Tab-separated table of C-alpha atoms in Angstrom:
chain	number	residue	atom	x	y	z
U	162	MET	CA	91.465	100.998	35.931
U	163	THR	CA	91.693	103.001	32.861
U	164	THR	CA	94.731	104.942	31.636
U	165	GLN	CA	94.244	108.468	30.346
U	166	GLN	CA	95.655	109.061	26.856
U	167	THR	CA	98.868	111.297	26.863
U	168	ASP	CA	101.077	112.418	24.200
U	169	GLN	CA	103.474	109.634	25.254
U	170	SER	CA	100.852	106.968	25.000
U	171	PRO	CA	98.886	107.227	21.678
U	172	LEU	CA	95.583	105.130	21.341
U	173	ILE	CA	96.111	101.453	20.321
U	174	GLY	CA	94.799	100.899	16.944
U	175	VAL	CA	91.943	98.375	16.538
U	176	VAL	CA	90.786	96.238	13.510
U	177	VAL	CA	87.828	94.164	13.810
U	178	VAL	CA	87.798	91.357	11.218
U	179	THR	CA	84.934	88.916	10.678
U	180	HIS	CA	83.094	86.666	8.272
U	181	GLY	CA	80.278	88.530	6.546
U	182	GLN	CA	79.178	92.025	7.739
U	183	LEU	CA	79.591	91.297	11.315
U	184	ALA	CA	82.734	93.449	11.756
U	185	THR	CA	81.137	96.504	10.155
U	186	GLU	CA	78.090	96.118	12.160
U	187	LEU	CA	79.858	95.633	15.391
U	188	VAL	CA	81.813	98.813	14.820
U	189	ASN	CA	78.549	100.690	13.890
U	190	ALA	CA	76.834	99.427	17.098
U	191	ALA	CA	79.757	100.396	19.237
U	192	GLU	CA	79.806	103.833	17.699
U	193	MET	CA	76.031	104.249	18.376
U	194	ILE	CA	76.813	103.551	22.060
U	195	THR	CA	80.139	105.429	22.556
U	196	GLY	CA	80.373	107.822	19.856
U	197	GLU	CA	82.985	108.061	16.935
U	198	LEU	CA	85.706	105.567	17.348
U	199	PRO	CA	88.984	107.156	15.910
U	200	GLN	CA	91.701	104.562	14.855
U	201	VAL	CA	89.143	101.786	14.564
U	202	ALA	CA	88.604	99.858	11.352
U	203	ALA	CA	86.258	97.030	10.153
U	204	VAL	CA	87.192	94.426	7.632
U	205	SER	CA	84.284	92.357	6.672
U	206	ILE	CA	85.305	89.290	4.625
U	207	GLY	CA	82.611	87.882	2.310
U	208	TRP	CA	81.945	84.277	1.865
U	209	HIS	CA	83.299	84.152	-1.591
U	210	ASP	CA	86.183	86.745	-1.254
U	211	ASP	CA	89.645	85.912	-2.455
U	212	VAL	CA	91.916	85.257	0.527
U	213	ASN	CA	94.640	87.430	-1.097
U	214	ALA	CA	92.152	90.344	-1.535
U	215	ALA	CA	91.141	90.023	2.005
U	216	GLN	CA	94.642	90.103	3.223
U	217	ASP	CA	95.350	93.211	1.338
U	218	GLU	CA	92.151	94.758	2.736
U	219	LEU	CA	93.432	93.850	6.319
U	220	THR	CA	96.957	95.267	5.399
U	221	ASP	CA	95.114	98.607	4.400
U	222	ALA	CA	93.098	98.767	7.544
U	223	MET	CA	96.245	98.187	9.706
U	224	ARG	CA	97.973	101.024	7.916
U	225	ARG	CA	94.985	103.291	8.651
U	226	VAL	CA	94.963	102.606	12.427
U	227	THR	CA	98.646	101.840	13.081
U	228	SER	CA	100.012	103.455	16.214
U	229	PRO	CA	103.340	103.418	18.182
U	230	SER	CA	101.214	101.674	20.952
U	231	GLY	CA	100.428	98.865	18.675
U	232	VAL	CA	97.300	97.322	16.842
U	233	LEU	CA	94.773	95.067	18.361
U	234	ILE	CA	93.001	92.768	15.860
U	235	LEU	CA	89.611	91.417	17.026
U	236	THR	CA	88.308	88.427	15.062
U	237	ASP	CA	85.129	86.297	15.210
U	238	MET	CA	86.388	82.743	15.444
U	239	PHE	CA	89.757	81.159	16.097
U	240	GLY	CA	90.700	78.967	13.069
U	241	GLY	CA	88.504	80.738	10.557
U	242	THR	CA	89.973	82.810	7.726
U	243	PRO	CA	89.628	86.244	9.560
U	244	SER	CA	91.537	84.881	12.569
U	245	ASN	CA	94.142	83.158	10.430
U	246	LEU	CA	94.751	86.315	8.512
U	247	GLY	CA	95.111	88.314	11.690
U	248	ILE	CA	97.472	85.815	13.169
U	249	SER	CA	99.735	86.278	10.203
U	250	PHE	CA	100.406	89.865	11.308
U	251	LEU	CA	101.236	88.937	15.062
U	252	ALA	CA	104.413	90.785	16.229
U	253	GLU	CA	105.204	90.865	19.884
U	254	GLY	CA	104.488	94.368	21.410
U	255	HIS	CA	103.091	95.645	18.037
U	256	VAL	CA	100.251	93.489	16.972
U	257	GLU	CA	98.004	91.282	18.989
U	258	VAL	CA	94.997	89.081	18.035
U	259	VAL	CA	91.902	88.351	20.323
U	260	THR	CA	89.277	85.954	18.855
U	261	GLY	CA	85.569	85.575	19.672
U	262	VAL	CA	84.795	89.329	19.144
U	263	ASN	CA	81.490	90.635	20.570
U	264	LEU	CA	79.896	93.866	21.140
U	265	PRO	CA	81.065	94.202	24.927
U	266	MET	CA	84.617	93.477	23.776
U	267	VAL	CA	84.480	96.293	21.162
U	268	ILE	CA	83.030	98.690	23.615
U	269	LYS	CA	85.549	97.668	26.440
U	270	VAL	CA	88.569	98.315	24.093
U	271	VAL	CA	87.535	101.952	23.824
U	272	SER	CA	88.170	102.543	27.562
U	273	LEU	CA	91.282	100.466	27.691
U	274	ARG	CA	93.284	101.398	24.513
U	275	ALA	CA	94.907	104.410	25.902
U	276	SER	CA	97.165	101.994	27.743
U	277	SER	CA	100.582	101.458	26.381
U	278	ASP	CA	100.635	97.741	27.150
U	279	LEU	CA	99.103	95.969	24.132
U	280	LEU	CA	99.189	92.483	25.570
U	281	ASP	CA	97.631	93.622	28.881
U	282	VAL	CA	94.815	95.329	26.988
U	283	ALA	CA	94.295	92.210	24.859
U	284	ARG	CA	94.102	90.078	27.956
U	285	GLN	CA	91.535	92.539	29.691
U	286	VAL	CA	89.368	92.724	26.670
U	287	ARG	CA	89.202	88.802	26.513
U	288	GLU	CA	88.258	88.629	30.236
U	289	HIS	CA	85.622	91.360	29.713
U	290	ALA	CA	84.171	89.590	26.802
U	291	ARG	CA	84.006	86.335	28.783
U	292	ASP	CA	82.244	88.040	31.763
U	293	ALA	CA	79.702	89.594	29.437
U	294	ILE	CA	78.157	86.286	28.475
U	295	TRP	CA	75.275	85.176	30.452
U	296	VAL	CA	72.511	82.688	30.530
U	297	ALA	CA	69.338	84.904	31.256
U	298	SER	CA	67.535	82.151	33.231
U	299	ASP	CA	70.469	81.838	35.620
U	300	LEU	CA	70.255	85.642	36.437
U	301	VAL	CA	66.487	85.525	36.849
U	302	ARG	CA	66.812	82.550	39.138
U	303	LYS	CA	69.573	84.207	41.207
U	304	ASP	CA	67.364	87.328	41.562
U	305	ALA	CA	64.518	85.357	42.642
U	306	GLU	CA	66.569	83.363	45.233
U	307	ASN	CA	67.898	86.699	46.675
U	308	ALA	CA	64.388	88.286	46.869
């Protein structure tokens, strides 16, 4: 169930943070599918980028998308620099981090982020991302069995 945005419930801000250009390209791909994504920022951390500079870039991105409803940081891999930087911003009810970002996750957050419950949105996005992962031959086999 999606909650409609109201004046009392501003959009949750979203920052996608990854190694390399993945963050930028995930946001670009999501915009191709859903249209413009207000209050969504991408932070792409290069392999040789200084960690302090990356933290400054994440801080700037968080300022751009900040919302009374909170900010959801989506990172590529738990334990990596993007995830560790995101986790340094954790603040209950204000900033949440979900690791393992993929395109279905970015698209799903668009439909959920009008909700006022940041942690609930984070958990729903995580579950949707898990459910979006398939082994194609399992699907084909299942279709063949049902035919």
